[in-house]
């Protein structure tokens, strides 16, 4: 996956790092099993190149992150200690874990930390000041870790103005890490200079979450394919009875606006060729793991049934369109992938995107990433590009400024 030219913010290559103490904001907000084990280490793996590069410079590396939503409380279900242990395995060296992120213990250890060492501090969100973008908390993070530079590498959080993404940049020179630079450059390039045809595949639950990105994609995409519960809302708007399917209320004006934008681009008679909705669905009367599937046309959804995946005709159209594309942006699963009977649409798309003559693709969004990492025998390595950011990638595609990127030093 190609990225753009020179990055518009300072990066690690723009500052003298040799032997320095570097505070790295990573994104270790990883999914956990019920007994607190890491179920998917993708985000930790993606942070390794930046850390290894800093270790090549003989830096002391101090890593901060959040995990889950402890609501500003010290909730040990969300400790970062397992993430530190996994990072040690990936790096093949000791990683020190400190059970605080500010305070005397942090100050003393980071002062004594040897060159070439890696330390992970405890969950930032154990402190309410983190999400409040508190300047004093940010100052403590910078000063108590003795940081010479701050490296922002947590792409999944840069759309939030938090203490560790925004306020901290006032207290220590701040640059982009390798992962952040690659994420922003790759996604921006795909939106501004796509290799055509560009097909966008949008799924997931809510139309409202994707409004800005749909509006951004209409002018630049060659086709937009909609699936998942998001398609239900479009179909309901178009007059189809959706049974018990998840349909988002209050979206009629928004959908009319989307149709108006598409009409302006391609003309009234070509709307259906540009915005491709399902013509059939995999329906079911249960959401349990053992649920069975019945494929019906969009006119045949029973009053006691849910539309839970795209149907076989819609799948064939999807495969044809994606196979013809040169660039594919995929955000949002096409069905209720947690239930085995309703994964078929998402599996079909994943197979095309990892096939012999697959187009370049960018996969983003938390549920989509979780699905493809679970599906892929190589934990994502078979796909050209999987973004670590859900909301951040959506906002970047929508053309919005990301606070955690904008606050870095200008190139």
PDB file of N, CA, C and O in Angstrom, residues 331-394:
ATOM      1  N   UNK A 331     -14.697  -0.488   5.555  1.00  0.00           N
ATOM      2  CA  UNK A 331     -14.924  -0.083   6.940  1.00  0.00           C
ATOM      3  C   UNK A 331     -16.303  -0.563   7.384  1.00  0.00           C
ATOM      4  O   UNK A 331     -17.318  -0.041   6.927  1.00  0.00           O
ATOM      5  N   UNK A 332     -16.333  -1.552   8.256  1.00  0.00           N
ATOM      6  CA  UNK A 332     -17.601  -2.088   8.763  1.00  0.00           C
ATOM      7  C   UNK A 332     -17.916  -3.459   8.190  1.00  0.00           C
ATOM      8  O   UNK A 332     -17.883  -3.650   6.976  1.00  0.00           O
ATOM      9  N   UNK A 333     -18.185  -4.429   9.064  1.00  0.00           N
ATOM     10  CA  UNK A 333     -18.500  -5.782   8.593  1.00  0.00           C
ATOM     11  C   UNK A 333     -19.858  -5.789   7.874  1.00  0.00           C
ATOM     12  O   UNK A 333     -20.697  -4.919   8.096  1.00  0.00           O
ATOM     13  N   UNK A 334     -20.044  -6.797   7.031  1.00  0.00           N
ATOM     14  CA  UNK A 334     -21.240  -6.847   6.180  1.00  0.00           C
ATOM     15  C   UNK A 334     -22.370  -7.649   6.804  1.00  0.00           C
ATOM     16  O   UNK A 334     -23.457  -7.758   6.228  1.00  0.00           O
ATOM     17  N   UNK A 335     -22.110  -8.235   7.957  1.00  0.00           N
ATOM     18  CA  UNK A 335     -23.135  -9.014   8.649  1.00  0.00           C
ATOM     19  C   UNK A 335     -22.783  -9.133  10.114  1.00  0.00           C
ATOM     20  O   UNK A 335     -21.798  -8.555  10.584  1.00  0.00           O
ATOM     21  N   UNK A 336     -23.601  -9.885  10.838  1.00  0.00           N
ATOM     22  CA  UNK A 336     -23.380 -10.090  12.272  1.00  0.00           C
ATOM     23  C   UNK A 336     -22.361 -11.218  12.441  1.00  0.00           C
ATOM     24  O   UNK A 336     -22.711 -12.381  12.679  1.00  0.00           O
ATOM     25  N   UNK A 337     -21.088 -10.868  12.292  1.00  0.00           N
ATOM     26  CA  UNK A 337     -20.019 -11.872  12.201  1.00  0.00           C
ATOM     27  C   UNK A 337     -19.822 -12.681  13.482  1.00  0.00           C
ATOM     28  O   UNK A 337     -19.207 -13.748  13.440  1.00  0.00           O
ATOM     29  N   UNK A 338     -20.345 -12.189  14.603  1.00  0.00           N
ATOM     30  CA  UNK A 338     -20.208 -12.943  15.857  1.00  0.00           C
ATOM     31  C   UNK A 338     -20.989 -14.248  15.786  1.00  0.00           C
ATOM     32  O   UNK A 338     -20.701 -15.189  16.530  1.00  0.00           O
ATOM     33  N   UNK A 339     -22.002 -14.297  14.923  1.00  0.00           N
ATOM     34  CA  UNK A 339     -22.822 -15.507  14.762  1.00  0.00           C
ATOM     35  C   UNK A 339     -22.364 -16.208  13.476  1.00  0.00           C
ATOM     36  O   UNK A 339     -22.418 -15.624  12.396  1.00  0.00           O
ATOM     37  N   UNK A 340     -21.888 -17.469  13.579  1.00  0.00           N
ATOM     38  CA  UNK A 340     -21.285 -18.142  12.415  1.00  0.00           C
ATOM     39  C   UNK A 340     -22.122 -18.107  11.142  1.00  0.00           C
ATOM     40  O   UNK A 340     -21.583 -17.946  10.044  1.00  0.00           O
ATOM     41  N   UNK A 341     -23.435 -18.206  11.259  1.00  0.00           N
ATOM     42  CA  UNK A 341     -24.297 -18.265  10.061  1.00  0.00           C
ATOM     43  C   UNK A 341     -24.305 -16.966   9.259  1.00  0.00           C
ATOM     44  O   UNK A 341     -24.727 -16.961   8.091  1.00  0.00           O
ATOM     45  N   UNK A 342     -23.842 -15.875   9.871  1.00  0.00           N
ATOM     46  CA  UNK A 342     -23.981 -14.564   9.211  1.00  0.00           C
ATOM     47  C   UNK A 342     -22.630 -13.884   8.946  1.00  0.00           C
ATOM     48  O   UNK A 342     -22.527 -12.678   8.902  1.00  0.00           O
ATOM     49  N   UNK A 343     -21.618 -14.722   8.728  1.00  0.00           N
ATOM     50  CA  UNK A 343     -20.270 -14.207   8.400  1.00  0.00           C
ATOM     51  C   UNK A 343     -19.997 -14.264   6.902  1.00  0.00           C
ATOM     52  O   UNK A 343     -18.967 -13.774   6.446  1.00  0.00           O
ATOM     53  N   UNK A 344     -20.874 -14.890   6.128  1.00  0.00           N
ATOM     54  CA  UNK A 344     -20.550 -15.242   4.738  1.00  0.00           C
ATOM     55  C   UNK A 344     -20.161 -14.044   3.880  1.00  0.00           C
ATOM     56  O   UNK A 344     -19.210 -14.106   3.093  1.00  0.00           O
ATOM     57  N   UNK A 345     -20.889 -12.934   4.005  1.00  0.00           N
ATOM     58  CA  UNK A 345     -20.579 -11.751   3.201  1.00  0.00           C
ATOM     59  C   UNK A 345     -19.204 -11.200   3.504  1.00  0.00           C
ATOM     60  O   UNK A 345     -18.414 -10.879   2.594  1.00  0.00           O
ATOM     61  N   UNK A 346     -18.878 -11.097   4.780  1.00  0.00           N
ATOM     62  CA  UNK A 346     -17.572 -10.569   5.191  1.00  0.00           C
ATOM     63  C   UNK A 346     -16.450 -11.527   4.791  1.00  0.00           C
ATOM     64  O   UNK A 346     -15.370 -11.100   4.375  1.00  0.00           O
ATOM     65  N   UNK A 347     -16.709 -12.840   4.896  1.00  0.00           N
ATOM     66  CA  UNK A 347     -15.717 -13.839   4.474  1.00  0.00           C
ATOM     67  C   UNK A 347     -15.469 -13.735   2.973  1.00  0.00           C
ATOM     68  O   UNK A 347     -14.319 -13.752   2.514  1.00  0.00           O
ATOM     69  N   UNK A 348     -16.550 -13.587   2.196  1.00  0.00           N
ATOM     70  CA  UNK A 348     -16.408 -13.469   0.732  1.00  0.00           C
ATOM     71  C   UNK A 348     -15.536 -12.275   0.366  1.00  0.00           C
ATOM     72  O   UNK A 348     -14.654 -12.369  -0.501  1.00  0.00           O
ATOM     73  N   UNK A 349     -15.762 -11.146   1.027  1.00  0.00           N
ATOM     74  CA  UNK A 349     -14.960  -9.950   0.757  1.00  0.00           C
ATOM     75  C   UNK A 349     -13.504 -10.166   1.176  1.00  0.00           C
ATOM     76  O   UNK A 349     -12.577  -9.824   0.429  1.00  0.00           O
ATOM     77  N   UNK A 350     -13.306 -10.750   2.345  1.00  0.00           N
ATOM     78  CA  UNK A 350     -11.935 -11.011   2.829  1.00  0.00           C
ATOM     79  C   UNK A 350     -11.182 -11.917   1.850  1.00  0.00           C
ATOM     80  O   UNK A 350      -9.987 -11.709   1.588  1.00  0.00           O
ATOM     81  N   UNK A 351     -11.880 -12.899   1.291  1.00  0.00           N
ATOM     82  CA  UNK A 351     -11.232 -13.821   0.338  1.00  0.00           C
ATOM     83  C   UNK A 351     -10.789 -13.088  -0.924  1.00  0.00           C
ATOM     84  O   UNK A 351      -9.695 -13.337  -1.444  1.00  0.00           O
ATOM     85  N   UNK A 352     -11.624 -12.177  -1.423  1.00  0.00           N
ATOM     86  CA  UNK A 352     -11.238 -11.410  -2.623  1.00  0.00           C
ATOM     87  C   UNK A 352     -10.028 -10.530  -2.320  1.00  0.00           C
ATOM     88  O   UNK A 352      -9.102 -10.410  -3.131  1.00  0.00           O
ATOM     89  N   UNK A 353     -10.023  -9.911  -1.131  1.00  0.00           N
ATOM     90  CA  UNK A 353      -8.958  -8.963  -0.780  1.00  0.00           C
ATOM     91  C   UNK A 353      -7.635  -9.643  -0.455  1.00  0.00           C
ATOM     92  O   UNK A 353      -6.601  -8.980  -0.329  1.00  0.00           O
ATOM     93  N   UNK A 354      -7.654 -10.976  -0.306  1.00  0.00           N
ATOM     94  CA  UNK A 354      -6.404 -11.711  -0.057  1.00  0.00           C
ATOM     95  C   UNK A 354      -6.105 -12.681  -1.201  1.00  0.00           C
ATOM     96  O   UNK A 354      -5.195 -13.498  -1.099  1.00  0.00           O
ATOM     97  N   UNK A 355      -6.872 -12.584  -2.288  1.00  0.00           N
ATOM     98  CA  UNK A 355      -6.701 -13.501  -3.424  1.00  0.00           C
ATOM     99  C   UNK A 355      -5.507 -13.133  -4.290  1.00  0.00           C
ATOM    100  O   UNK A 355      -4.780 -12.167  -4.022  1.00  0.00           O
ATOM    101  N   UNK A 356      -5.329 -13.908  -5.364  1.00  0.00           N
ATOM    102  CA  UNK A 356      -4.137 -13.794  -6.216  1.00  0.00           C
ATOM    103  C   UNK A 356      -4.006 -12.418  -6.873  1.00  0.00           C
ATOM    104  O   UNK A 356      -2.934 -11.834  -6.901  1.00  0.00           O
ATOM    105  N   UNK A 357      -5.114 -11.905  -7.413  1.00  0.00           N
ATOM    106  CA  UNK A 357      -5.052 -10.602  -8.105  1.00  0.00           C
ATOM    107  C   UNK A 357      -5.815  -9.547  -7.302  1.00  0.00           C
ATOM    108  O   UNK A 357      -6.546  -8.724  -7.867  1.00  0.00           O
ATOM    109  N   UNK A 358      -5.614  -9.569  -5.997  1.00  0.00           N
ATOM    110  CA  UNK A 358      -6.368  -8.676  -5.105  1.00  0.00           C
ATOM    111  C   UNK A 358      -6.004  -7.215  -5.349  1.00  0.00           C
ATOM    112  O   UNK A 358      -4.843  -6.887  -5.621  1.00  0.00           O
ATOM    113  N   UNK A 359      -7.004  -6.322  -5.251  1.00  0.00           N
ATOM    114  CA  UNK A 359      -6.694  -4.886  -5.329  1.00  0.00           C
ATOM    115  C   UNK A 359      -5.978  -4.423  -4.060  1.00  0.00           C
ATOM    116  O   UNK A 359      -5.971  -5.136  -3.052  1.00  0.00           O
ATOM    117  N   UNK A 360      -5.374  -3.257  -4.125  1.00  0.00           N
ATOM    118  CA  UNK A 360      -4.871  -2.621  -2.910  1.00  0.00           C
ATOM    119  C   UNK A 360      -6.060  -2.353  -1.998  1.00  0.00           C
ATOM    120  O   UNK A 360      -7.129  -1.952  -2.480  1.00  0.00           O
ATOM    121  N   UNK A 361      -5.903  -2.569  -0.705  1.00  0.00           N
ATOM    122  CA  UNK A 361      -7.034  -2.314   0.186  1.00  0.00           C
ATOM    123  C   UNK A 361      -6.576  -1.699   1.493  1.00  0.00           C
ATOM    124  O   UNK A 361      -5.451  -1.928   1.946  1.00  0.00           O
ATOM    125  N   UNK A 362      -7.469  -0.899   2.052  1.00  0.00           N
ATOM    126  CA  UNK A 362      -7.274  -0.346   3.395  1.00  0.00           C
ATOM    127  C   UNK A 362      -8.461  -0.803   4.223  1.00  0.00           C
ATOM    128  O   UNK A 362      -9.613  -0.533   3.874  1.00  0.00           O
ATOM    129  N   UNK A 363      -8.172  -1.505   5.305  1.00  0.00           N
ATOM    130  CA  UNK A 363      -9.223  -1.991   6.197  1.00  0.00           C
ATOM    131  C   UNK A 363      -9.154  -1.194   7.481  1.00  0.00           C
ATOM    132  O   UNK A 363      -8.085  -1.056   8.083  1.00  0.00           O
ATOM    133  N   UNK A 364     -10.300  -0.648   7.903  1.00  0.00           N
ATOM    134  CA  UNK A 364     -10.326   0.142   9.133  1.00  0.00           C
ATOM    135  C   UNK A 364     -11.609  -0.113   9.902  1.00  0.00           C
ATOM    136  O   UNK A 364     -12.551  -0.713   9.393  1.00  0.00           O
ATOM    137  N   UNK A 365     -11.634   0.359  11.138  1.00  0.00           N
ATOM    138  CA  UNK A 365     -12.800   0.157  11.997  1.00  0.00           C
ATOM    139  C   UNK A 365     -12.575  -1.020  12.912  1.00  0.00           C
ATOM    140  O   UNK A 365     -12.104  -2.073  12.478  1.00  0.00           O
ATOM    141  N   UNK A 366     -12.898  -0.856  14.180  1.00  0.00           N
ATOM    142  CA  UNK A 366     -12.592  -1.864  15.190  1.00  0.00           C
ATOM    143  C   UNK A 366     -13.174  -3.229  14.890  1.00  0.00           C
ATOM    144  O   UNK A 366     -12.466  -4.247  14.916  1.00  0.00           O
ATOM    145  N   UNK A 367     -14.483  -3.299  14.550  1.00  0.00           N
ATOM    146  CA  UNK A 367     -15.126  -4.595  14.305  1.00  0.00           C
ATOM    147  C   UNK A 367     -14.564  -5.268  13.057  1.00  0.00           C
ATOM    148  O   UNK A 367     -14.389  -6.480  13.023  1.00  0.00           O
ATOM    149  N   UNK A 368     -14.292  -4.466  12.040  1.00  0.00           N
ATOM    150  CA  UNK A 368     -13.747  -5.017  10.794  1.00  0.00           C
ATOM    151  C   UNK A 368     -12.359  -5.589  11.037  1.00  0.00           C
ATOM    152  O   UNK A 368     -12.038  -6.695  10.602  1.00  0.00           O
ATOM    153  N   UNK A 369     -11.533  -4.829  11.752  1.00  0.00           N
ATOM    154  CA  UNK A 369     -10.184  -5.283  12.076  1.00  0.00           C
ATOM    155  C   UNK A 369     -10.234  -6.561  12.895  1.00  0.00           C
ATOM    156  O   UNK A 369      -9.519  -7.523  12.606  1.00  0.00           O
ATOM    157  N   UNK A 370     -11.085  -6.591  13.919  1.00  0.00           N
ATOM    158  CA  UNK A 370     -11.214  -7.802  14.746  1.00  0.00           C
ATOM    159  C   UNK A 370     -11.614  -8.996  13.898  1.00  0.00           C
ATOM    160  O   UNK A 370     -11.093 -10.100  14.064  1.00  0.00           O
ATOM    161  N   UNK A 371     -12.543  -8.772  12.969  1.00  0.00           N
ATOM    162  CA  UNK A 371     -12.997  -9.867  12.111  1.00  0.00           C
ATOM    163  C   UNK A 371     -11.866 -10.395  11.238  1.00  0.00           C
ATOM    164  O   UNK A 371     -11.608 -11.606  11.198  1.00  0.00           O
ATOM    165  N   UNK A 372     -11.177  -9.503  10.509  1.00  0.00           N
ATOM    166  CA  UNK A 372     -10.166  -9.988   9.553  1.00  0.00           C
ATOM    167  C   UNK A 372      -8.971 -10.617  10.279  1.00  0.00           C
ATOM    168  O   UNK A 372      -8.400 -11.591   9.794  1.00  0.00           O
ATOM    169  N   UNK A 373      -8.626 -10.097  11.448  1.00  0.00           N
ATOM    170  CA  UNK A 373      -7.512 -10.689  12.201  1.00  0.00           C
ATOM    171  C   UNK A 373      -7.881 -12.083  12.699  1.00  0.00           C
ATOM    172  O   UNK A 373      -7.038 -12.988  12.727  1.00  0.00           O
ATOM    173  N   UNK A 374      -9.149 -12.265  13.091  1.00  0.00           N
ATOM    174  CA  UNK A 374      -9.607 -13.576  13.530  1.00  0.00           C
ATOM    175  C   UNK A 374      -9.742 -14.560  12.377  1.00  0.00           C
ATOM    176  O   UNK A 374      -9.475 -15.752  12.517  1.00  0.00           O
ATOM    177  N   UNK A 375     -10.124 -14.042  11.206  1.00  0.00           N
ATOM    178  CA  UNK A 375     -10.331 -14.885  10.025  1.00  0.00           C
ATOM    179  C   UNK A 375      -9.017 -15.301   9.380  1.00  0.00           C
ATOM    180  O   UNK A 375      -8.859 -16.434   8.927  1.00  0.00           O
ATOM    181  N   UNK A 376      -8.052 -14.394   9.350  1.00  0.00           N
ATOM    182  CA  UNK A 376      -6.794 -14.600   8.611  1.00  0.00           C
ATOM    183  C   UNK A 376      -5.848 -15.525   9.385  1.00  0.00           C
ATOM    184  O   UNK A 376      -5.494 -15.242  10.528  1.00  0.00           O
ATOM    185  N   UNK A 377      -5.408 -16.599   8.730  1.00  0.00           N
ATOM    186  CA  UNK A 377      -4.481 -17.542   9.383  1.00  0.00           C
ATOM    187  C   UNK A 377      -3.142 -16.884   9.723  1.00  0.00           C
ATOM    188  O   UNK A 377      -2.420 -17.356  10.600  1.00  0.00           O
ATOM    189  N   UNK A 378      -2.819 -15.782   9.044  1.00  0.00           N
ATOM    190  CA  UNK A 378      -1.553 -15.087   9.322  1.00  0.00           C
ATOM    191  C   UNK A 378      -1.763 -13.817  10.136  1.00  0.00           C
ATOM    192  O   UNK A 378      -0.961 -12.884  10.081  1.00  0.00           O
ATOM    193  N   UNK A 379      -2.858 -13.758  10.895  1.00  0.00           N
ATOM    194  CA  UNK A 379      -3.141 -12.633  11.807  1.00  0.00           C
ATOM    195  C   UNK A 379      -3.066 -11.280  11.122  1.00  0.00           C
ATOM    196  O   UNK A 379      -2.535 -10.317  11.665  1.00  0.00           O
ATOM    197  N   UNK A 380      -3.574 -11.214   9.901  1.00  0.00           N
ATOM    198  CA  UNK A 380      -3.636  -9.938   9.192  1.00  0.00           C
ATOM    199  C   UNK A 380      -2.574  -9.743   8.136  1.00  0.00           C
ATOM    200  O   UNK A 380      -2.677  -8.841   7.305  1.00  0.00           O
ATOM    201  N   UNK A 381      -1.535 -10.601   8.129  1.00  0.00           N
ATOM    202  CA  UNK A 381      -0.415 -10.404   7.189  1.00  0.00           C
ATOM    203  C   UNK A 381      -0.820 -10.641   5.738  1.00  0.00           C
ATOM    204  O   UNK A 381      -0.122 -10.194   4.819  1.00  0.00           O
ATOM    205  N   UNK A 382      -1.942 -11.332   5.500  1.00  0.00           N
ATOM    206  CA  UNK A 382      -2.393 -11.575   4.122  1.00  0.00           C
ATOM    207  C   UNK A 382      -3.079 -10.357   3.493  1.00  0.00           C
ATOM    208  O   UNK A 382      -3.352 -10.358   2.299  1.00  0.00           O
ATOM    209  N   UNK A 383      -3.377  -9.344   4.301  1.00  0.00           N
ATOM    210  CA  UNK A 383      -4.036  -8.134   3.790  1.00  0.00           C
ATOM    211  C   UNK A 383      -2.988  -7.049   3.553  1.00  0.00           C
ATOM    212  O   UNK A 383      -2.041  -6.918   4.325  1.00  0.00           O
ATOM    213  N   UNK A 384      -3.166  -6.228   2.501  1.00  0.00           N
ATOM    214  CA  UNK A 384      -2.184  -5.169   2.232  1.00  0.00           C
ATOM    215  C   UNK A 384      -2.047  -4.158   3.366  1.00  0.00           C
ATOM    216  O   UNK A 384      -0.950  -3.751   3.723  1.00  0.00           O
ATOM    217  N   UNK A 385      -3.190  -3.737   3.946  1.00  0.00           N
ATOM    218  CA  UNK A 385      -3.110  -2.684   4.964  1.00  0.00           C
ATOM    219  C   UNK A 385      -4.299  -2.747   5.907  1.00  0.00           C
ATOM    220  O   UNK A 385      -5.450  -2.636   5.473  1.00  0.00           O
ATOM    221  N   UNK A 386      -4.022  -2.940   7.192  1.00  0.00           N
ATOM    222  CA  UNK A 386      -5.058  -2.910   8.213  1.00  0.00           C
ATOM    223  C   UNK A 386      -4.731  -1.764   9.161  1.00  0.00           C
ATOM    224  O   UNK A 386      -3.654  -1.724   9.757  1.00  0.00           O
ATOM    225  N   UNK A 387      -5.649  -0.829   9.275  1.00  0.00           N
ATOM    226  CA  UNK A 387      -5.425   0.324  10.147  1.00  0.00           C
ATOM    227  C   UNK A 387      -5.647  -0.064  11.609  1.00  0.00           C
ATOM    228  O   UNK A 387      -6.508  -0.884  11.921  1.00  0.00           O
ATOM    229  N   UNK A 388      -4.867   0.539  12.495  1.00  0.00           N
ATOM    230  CA  UNK A 388      -5.046   0.313  13.937  1.00  0.00           C
ATOM    231  C   UNK A 388      -6.122   1.225  14.513  1.00  0.00           C
ATOM    232  O   UNK A 388      -6.494   1.083  15.675  1.00  0.00           O
ATOM    233  N   UNK A 389      -6.607   2.165  13.723  1.00  0.00           N
ATOM    234  CA  UNK A 389      -7.549   3.157  14.248  1.00  0.00           C
ATOM    235  C   UNK A 389      -8.964   2.921  13.746  1.00  0.00           C
ATOM    236  O   UNK A 389      -9.174   2.715  12.554  1.00  0.00           O
ATOM    237  N   UNK A 390      -9.940   2.985  14.626  1.00  0.00           N
ATOM    238  CA  UNK A 390     -11.339   2.915  14.227  1.00  0.00           C
ATOM    239  C   UNK A 390     -11.867   4.300  13.938  1.00  0.00           C
ATOM    240  O   UNK A 390     -11.939   4.747  12.795  1.00  0.00           O
ATOM    241  N   UNK A 391     -12.194   5.036  15.008  1.00  0.00           N
ATOM    242  CA  UNK A 391     -12.687   6.403  14.865  1.00  0.00           C
ATOM    243  C   UNK A 391     -11.689   7.319  14.192  1.00  0.00           C
ATOM    244  O   UNK A 391     -12.054   8.194  13.405  1.00  0.00           O
ATOM    245  N   UNK A 392     -10.399   7.114  14.478  1.00  0.00           N
ATOM    246  CA  UNK A 392      -9.367   7.986  13.891  1.00  0.00           C
ATOM    247  C   UNK A 392      -9.313   7.827  12.378  1.00  0.00           C
ATOM    248  O   UNK A 392      -9.203   8.811  11.644  1.00  0.00           O
ATOM    249  N   UNK A 393      -9.400   6.588  11.890  1.00  0.00           N
ATOM    250  CA  UNK A 393      -9.339   6.400  10.439  1.00  0.00           C
ATOM    251  C   UNK A 393     -10.584   6.971   9.764  1.00  0.00           C
ATOM    252  O   UNK A 393     -10.498   7.581   8.694  1.00  0.00           O
ATOM    253  N   UNK A 394     -11.749   6.813  10.408  1.00  0.00           N
ATOM    254  CA  UNK A 394     -12.979   7.391   9.856  1.00  0.00           C
ATOM    255  C   UNK A 394     -12.887   8.911   9.774  1.00  0.00           C
ATOM    256  O   UNK A 394     -13.262   9.518   8.773  1.00  0.00           O
TER     257      UNK A 394
END
